Coordinates of C-alpha atoms and ligand atoms in Angstrom, one line a residue:
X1 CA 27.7 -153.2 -88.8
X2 CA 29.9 -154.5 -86.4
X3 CA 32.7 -156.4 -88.2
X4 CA 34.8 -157.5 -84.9
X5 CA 35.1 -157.5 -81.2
X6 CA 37.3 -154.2 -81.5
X7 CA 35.5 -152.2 -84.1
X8 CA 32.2 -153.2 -81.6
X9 CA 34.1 -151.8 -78.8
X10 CA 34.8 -148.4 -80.1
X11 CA 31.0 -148.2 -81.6
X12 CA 30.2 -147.3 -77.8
X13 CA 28.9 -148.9 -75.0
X14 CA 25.7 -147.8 -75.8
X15 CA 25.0 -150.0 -78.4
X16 CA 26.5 -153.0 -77.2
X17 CA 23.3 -154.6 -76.0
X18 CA 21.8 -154.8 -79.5
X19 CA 24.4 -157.2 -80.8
X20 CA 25.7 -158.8 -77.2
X21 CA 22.3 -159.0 -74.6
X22 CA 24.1 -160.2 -71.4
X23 CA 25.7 -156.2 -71.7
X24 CA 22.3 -154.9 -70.6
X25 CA 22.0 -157.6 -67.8
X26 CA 21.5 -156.7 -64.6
X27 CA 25.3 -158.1 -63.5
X28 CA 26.7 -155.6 -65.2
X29 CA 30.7 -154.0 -64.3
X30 CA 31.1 -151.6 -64.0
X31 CA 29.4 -149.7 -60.8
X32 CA 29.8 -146.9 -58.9
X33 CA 30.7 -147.9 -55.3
X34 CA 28.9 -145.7 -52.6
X35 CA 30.6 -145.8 -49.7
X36 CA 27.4 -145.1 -47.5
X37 CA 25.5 -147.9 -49.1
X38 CA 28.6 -151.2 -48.5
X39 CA 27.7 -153.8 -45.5
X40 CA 30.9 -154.3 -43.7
X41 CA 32.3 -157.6 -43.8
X42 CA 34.9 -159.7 -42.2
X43 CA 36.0 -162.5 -44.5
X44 CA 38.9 -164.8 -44.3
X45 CA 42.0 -163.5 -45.7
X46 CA 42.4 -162.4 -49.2
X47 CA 45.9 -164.7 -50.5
X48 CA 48.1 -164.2 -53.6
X49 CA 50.7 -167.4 -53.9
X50 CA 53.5 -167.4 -55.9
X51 CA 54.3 -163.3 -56.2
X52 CA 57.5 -163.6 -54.4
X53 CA 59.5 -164.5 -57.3
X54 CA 60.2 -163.0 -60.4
X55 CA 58.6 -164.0 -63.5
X56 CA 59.4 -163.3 -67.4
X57 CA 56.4 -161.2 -68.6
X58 CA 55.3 -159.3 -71.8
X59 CA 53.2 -156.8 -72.9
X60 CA 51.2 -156.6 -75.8
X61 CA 48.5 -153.9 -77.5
X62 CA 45.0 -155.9 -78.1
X63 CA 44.2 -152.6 -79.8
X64 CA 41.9 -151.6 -76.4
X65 CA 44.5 -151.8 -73.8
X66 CA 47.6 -153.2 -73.0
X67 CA 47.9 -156.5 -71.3
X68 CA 50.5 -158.2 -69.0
X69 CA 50.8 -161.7 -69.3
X70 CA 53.5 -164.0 -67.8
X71 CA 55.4 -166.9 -69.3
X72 CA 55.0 -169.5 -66.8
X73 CA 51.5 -170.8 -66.3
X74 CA 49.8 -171.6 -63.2
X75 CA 52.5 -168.2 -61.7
X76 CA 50.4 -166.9 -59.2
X77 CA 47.5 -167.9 -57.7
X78 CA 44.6 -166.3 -55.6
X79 CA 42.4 -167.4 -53.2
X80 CA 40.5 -166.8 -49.8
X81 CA 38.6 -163.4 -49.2
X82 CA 35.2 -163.9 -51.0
X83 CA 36.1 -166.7 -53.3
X84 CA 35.5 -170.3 -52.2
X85 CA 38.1 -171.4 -54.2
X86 CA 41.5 -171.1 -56.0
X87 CA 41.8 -168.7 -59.0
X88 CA 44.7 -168.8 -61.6
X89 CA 45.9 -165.6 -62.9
X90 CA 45.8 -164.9 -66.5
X91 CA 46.5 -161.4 -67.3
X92 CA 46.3 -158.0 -66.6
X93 CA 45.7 -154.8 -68.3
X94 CA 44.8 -151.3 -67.8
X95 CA 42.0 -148.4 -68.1
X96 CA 42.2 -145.4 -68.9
X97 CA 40.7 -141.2 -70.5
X98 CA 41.9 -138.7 -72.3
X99 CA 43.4 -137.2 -69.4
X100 CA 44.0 -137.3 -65.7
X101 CA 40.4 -136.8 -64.6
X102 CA 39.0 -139.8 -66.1
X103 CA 39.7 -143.1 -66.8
X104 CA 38.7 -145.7 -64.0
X105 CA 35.6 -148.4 -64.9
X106 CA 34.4 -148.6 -61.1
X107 CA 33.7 -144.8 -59.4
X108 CA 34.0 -144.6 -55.7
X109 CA 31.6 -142.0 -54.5
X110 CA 31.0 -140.9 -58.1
X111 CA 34.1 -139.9 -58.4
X112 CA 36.8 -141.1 -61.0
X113 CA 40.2 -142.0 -61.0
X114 CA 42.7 -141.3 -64.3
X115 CA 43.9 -145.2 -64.8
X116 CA 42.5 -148.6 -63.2
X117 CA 44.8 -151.8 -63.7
X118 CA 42.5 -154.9 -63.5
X119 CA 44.1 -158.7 -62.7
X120 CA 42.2 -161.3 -64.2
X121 CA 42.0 -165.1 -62.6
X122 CA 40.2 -167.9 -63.6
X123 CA 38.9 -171.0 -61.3
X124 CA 41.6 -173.5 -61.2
X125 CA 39.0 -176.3 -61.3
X126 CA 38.2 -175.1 -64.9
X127 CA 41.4 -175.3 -66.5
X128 CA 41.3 -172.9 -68.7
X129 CA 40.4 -169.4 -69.0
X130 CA 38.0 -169.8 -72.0
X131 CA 36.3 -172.7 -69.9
X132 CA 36.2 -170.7 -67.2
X133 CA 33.6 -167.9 -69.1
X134 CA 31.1 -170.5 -69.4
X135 CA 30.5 -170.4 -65.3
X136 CA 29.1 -167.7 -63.1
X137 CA 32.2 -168.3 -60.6
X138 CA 34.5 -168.5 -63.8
X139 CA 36.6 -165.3 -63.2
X140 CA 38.0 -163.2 -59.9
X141 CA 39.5 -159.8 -61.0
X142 CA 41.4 -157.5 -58.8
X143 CA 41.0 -153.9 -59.0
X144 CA 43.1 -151.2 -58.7
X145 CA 42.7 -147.5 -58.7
X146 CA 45.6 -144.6 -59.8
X147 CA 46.1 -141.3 -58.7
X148 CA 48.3 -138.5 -60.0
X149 CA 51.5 -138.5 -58.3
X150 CA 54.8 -135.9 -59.1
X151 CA 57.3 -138.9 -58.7
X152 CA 56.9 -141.6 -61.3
X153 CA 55.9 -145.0 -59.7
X154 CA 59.1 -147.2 -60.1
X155 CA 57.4 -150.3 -59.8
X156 CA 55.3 -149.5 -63.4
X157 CA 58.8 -148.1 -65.0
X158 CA 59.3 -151.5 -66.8
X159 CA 55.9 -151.8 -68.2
X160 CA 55.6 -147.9 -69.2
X161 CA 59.2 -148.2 -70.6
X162 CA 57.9 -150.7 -73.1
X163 CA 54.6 -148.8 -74.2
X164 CA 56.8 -147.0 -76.8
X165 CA 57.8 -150.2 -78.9
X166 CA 53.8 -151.4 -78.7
X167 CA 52.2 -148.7 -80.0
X168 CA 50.9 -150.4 -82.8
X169 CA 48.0 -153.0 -82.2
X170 CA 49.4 -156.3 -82.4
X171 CA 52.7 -155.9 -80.6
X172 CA 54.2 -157.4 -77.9
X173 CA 57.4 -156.7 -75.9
X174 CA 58.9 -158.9 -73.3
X175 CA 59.9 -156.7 -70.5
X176 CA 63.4 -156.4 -69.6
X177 CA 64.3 -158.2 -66.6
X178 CA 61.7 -160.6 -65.1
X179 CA 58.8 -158.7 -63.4
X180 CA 58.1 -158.9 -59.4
X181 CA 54.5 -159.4 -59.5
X182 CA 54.4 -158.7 -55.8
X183 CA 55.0 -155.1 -55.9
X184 CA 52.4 -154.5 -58.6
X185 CA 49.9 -157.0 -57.3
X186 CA 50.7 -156.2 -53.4
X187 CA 51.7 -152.7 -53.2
X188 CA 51.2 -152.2 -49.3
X189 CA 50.8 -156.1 -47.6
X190 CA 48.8 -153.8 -44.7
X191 CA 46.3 -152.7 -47.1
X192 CA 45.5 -155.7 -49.1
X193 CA 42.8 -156.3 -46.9
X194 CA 40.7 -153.6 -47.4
X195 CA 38.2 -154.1 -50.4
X196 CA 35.1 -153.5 -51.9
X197 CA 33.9 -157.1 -53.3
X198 CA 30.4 -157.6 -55.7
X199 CA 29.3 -160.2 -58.2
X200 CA 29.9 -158.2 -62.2
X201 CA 30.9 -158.6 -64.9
X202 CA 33.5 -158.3 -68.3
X203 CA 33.4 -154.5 -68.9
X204 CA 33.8 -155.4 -73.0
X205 CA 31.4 -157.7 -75.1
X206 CA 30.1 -160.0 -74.5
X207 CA 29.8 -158.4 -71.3
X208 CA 29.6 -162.1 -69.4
X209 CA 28.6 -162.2 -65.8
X210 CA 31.0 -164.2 -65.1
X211 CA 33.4 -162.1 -62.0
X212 CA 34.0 -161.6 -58.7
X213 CA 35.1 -157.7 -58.0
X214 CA 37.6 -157.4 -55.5
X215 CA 38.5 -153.4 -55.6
X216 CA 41.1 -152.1 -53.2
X217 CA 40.0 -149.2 -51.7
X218 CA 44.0 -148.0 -51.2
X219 CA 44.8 -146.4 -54.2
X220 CA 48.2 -146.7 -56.2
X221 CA 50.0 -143.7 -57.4
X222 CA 51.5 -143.1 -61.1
X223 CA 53.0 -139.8 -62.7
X224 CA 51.5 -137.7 -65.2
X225 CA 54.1 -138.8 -67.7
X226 CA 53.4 -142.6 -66.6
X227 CA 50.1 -142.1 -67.3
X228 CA 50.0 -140.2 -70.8
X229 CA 52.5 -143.0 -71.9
X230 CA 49.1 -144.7 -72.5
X231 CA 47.3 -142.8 -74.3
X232 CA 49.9 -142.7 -77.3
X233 CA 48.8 -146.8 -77.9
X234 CA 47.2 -146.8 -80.9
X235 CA 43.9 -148.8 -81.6
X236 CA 43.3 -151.3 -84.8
X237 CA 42.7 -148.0 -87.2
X238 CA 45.9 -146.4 -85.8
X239 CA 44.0 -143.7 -83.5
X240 CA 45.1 -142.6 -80.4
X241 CA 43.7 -145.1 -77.6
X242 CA 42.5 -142.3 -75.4
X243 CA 39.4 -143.4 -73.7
X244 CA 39.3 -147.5 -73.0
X245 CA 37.0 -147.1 -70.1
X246 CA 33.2 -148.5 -70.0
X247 CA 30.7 -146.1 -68.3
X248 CA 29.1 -147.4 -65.0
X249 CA 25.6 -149.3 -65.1
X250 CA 23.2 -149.8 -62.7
X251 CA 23.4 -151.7 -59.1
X252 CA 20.2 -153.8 -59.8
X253 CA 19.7 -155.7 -57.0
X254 CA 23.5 -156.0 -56.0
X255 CA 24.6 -155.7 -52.8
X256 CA 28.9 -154.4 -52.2
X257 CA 30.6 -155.7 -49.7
X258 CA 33.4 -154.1 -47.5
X259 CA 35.7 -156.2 -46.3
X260 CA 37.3 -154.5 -43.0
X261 CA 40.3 -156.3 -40.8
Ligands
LIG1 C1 40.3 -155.8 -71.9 O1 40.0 -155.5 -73.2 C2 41.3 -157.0 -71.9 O2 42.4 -156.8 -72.7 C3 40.6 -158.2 -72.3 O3 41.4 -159.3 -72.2 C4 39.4 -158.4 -71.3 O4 38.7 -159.6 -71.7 C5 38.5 -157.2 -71.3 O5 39.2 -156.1 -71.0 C6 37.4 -157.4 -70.3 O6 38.0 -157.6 -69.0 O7 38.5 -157.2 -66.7 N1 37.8 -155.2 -68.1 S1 37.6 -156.8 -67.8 O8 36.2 -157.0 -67.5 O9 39.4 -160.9 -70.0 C7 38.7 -160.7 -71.0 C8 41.8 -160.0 -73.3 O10 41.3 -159.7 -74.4 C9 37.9 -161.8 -71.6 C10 42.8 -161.0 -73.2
LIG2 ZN1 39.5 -154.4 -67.4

C-alpha cells in the first residue's frame, strides 16, 4: 500500500502507525501547548553562532514542503537554552493549510496559526544528520509561528520569490543574493528568549523521537499573498500542496517548559 515516504505521508496521519510504530509513541510532535499547564523556567541563554553573515542558500520542493538549505556546512550553530550541547543546522522548511486559519503543527491554546517554519539542528558530536536520528538528543528544532499581516514580510521576499520556479517536486532554486539567516532565524534579539521547550518528535514517518522543541512564543508576520505562494507547490502527483501540517497528538506524560528572562 504504501509505495514511498511521500505517497505514506499523504495517506494521512492516521494511518501512519500501522506501517511506522514509533508515530503512535508517546513522544509524539506535534502538541498543543496550554499556556495554563507550562512550568516557568529560567535556563541559560538560548545562542545562534554564525547568522551574522550572509550565506548562499537554496530552496527545493521535497514534494511536502519546501526546504532551505545552505551551502556551507557547519553555517550556524545552536546551543545553550535547554540543550546541553552544540547543534548544527541542517535545514529548514515550512507548514502550512488550505488557507489562513490553519496550518501550524504545534497549537498554542488550541488555537492555530496559517504557516509554521521549523529549523532543524543536529548534535555536532554526531556528525551527521542521518547519525544523529539514531539518538534521543539527535535533533533541536526551532519553531516559529505566522500570522496574517497586510504588508508582505521583506525578510521571506527572497524565499517566496523563488516558490514560482519550484513548483514542481524535485526543484531547487538558489536564491538570489546570499540569505541573512539572522533576520529569519532572529527576527526580534529581545524576544528570542521567550520559549516553550518539550522533548517530541519528526512530525513525518518515521515519526522518530528524536527532538528537542524550542517554540517561540513571539510570532512572525507574513502576508496573505506570502503565504498562498505556498500553497501553489505541487506534491509528487502534481496536486496542489495545500495542507502539509500533522494534527496534534497527545501530551502523555510530557511536561512543557517556559523559558521566561
Ligand atoms: C519535512 O517534510 C521536511 O522537509 C523533512 O526534511 C523533515 O524530515 C520532516 O518535515 C520532519 O521534520 O521538523 N517537521 S519536522 O519534524 O528532518 C527530517 C527532509 O526531508 C528528517 C530533509
Ligand atoms: Zn517540520
Amino acid at each position: 500500500v504504501f509505495q514511498n515516504k511521500i505517497n505514506l505521508i499523504f495517506v494521512g496521519p492516521a494511518n501512519w502507525s500501522k506501517e511506522y510504530h514509533t508515530c503512535s509513541g508517546k513522544l509524539q510532535s506535534p502538541i498543543n501547548i496550554d499556556e495554563h499547564n507550562v512550568t516557568n523556567v529560567s535556563l541559560s541563554p538560548l545562542r545562534l553562532i554564525g547568522i551574522d553573515n550572509p550565506h548562499q542558500s537554496y530552496v527545493t520542493n521535497t514534494g511536502h514542503t519546501a526546504t532551505l538549505r545552505t551551502n556551507e556546512s557547519k553555517a550556524v550553530m545552536l546551543s545553550g537554552g535547554p540543550l546541553e550541547n552544540i547543534y548544527v543546522f541542517e535545514q529548514l522548511h515550512f507548514h502550512w493549510g488550505e488557507n489562513d486559519h490553519e496550518g501550524s503543527e504545534d497549537l498554542i491554546n488550541n488555537h492555530s496559526f496559517p504557516m509554521e517554519m521549523h529549523a532543524v539542528f543536529y548534535k555536532e558530536d554526531y556528525k551527521s544528520f542521518n547519525e544523529a536520528l539514531k539518538h534521543s538528543d539527535g535533533l533541536a528544532i526551532l519553531a516559529y509561528l505566522y500570522e496574517v499581516s497586510p504588508q508582505p514580510n521583506p525578510t521571506y521576499e527572497p524565499i517566496v520569490k523563488v516558490l514560482p520556479d519550484i513548483e514542481t517536486m524535485g526543484k531547487g532554486k538558489v536564491l538570489q543574493e546570499p540569505l541573512l539567516l539572522e533576520n529569519v532565524l532572529v527576527p526580534d534579539i529581545a524576544k528570542i528568549q521567550d520559549y516553550f521547550t518539550y522533548p517530541g518528535s519528526l512530525t513525518t514517518p518515521p515519526c522518530l523521537e528524536v527532538a528537542r522543541w524550542i517554540d517561540f512564543k513571539d510570532h512572525q508576520q507574513l502576508s496573505h499573498d506570502q503565504l498562498a505562494a505556498f500553497r501553489d507547490l505541487r506534491n509528487q502527483e502534481g496536486d496542489k500542496l495545500t495542507h502539509n501540517f500533522r494534527p496534534v497528538q497527545p501530551l502523555e506524560n510530557r511536561e512543557v517548559l517556559h523559558n521566561i528572562l
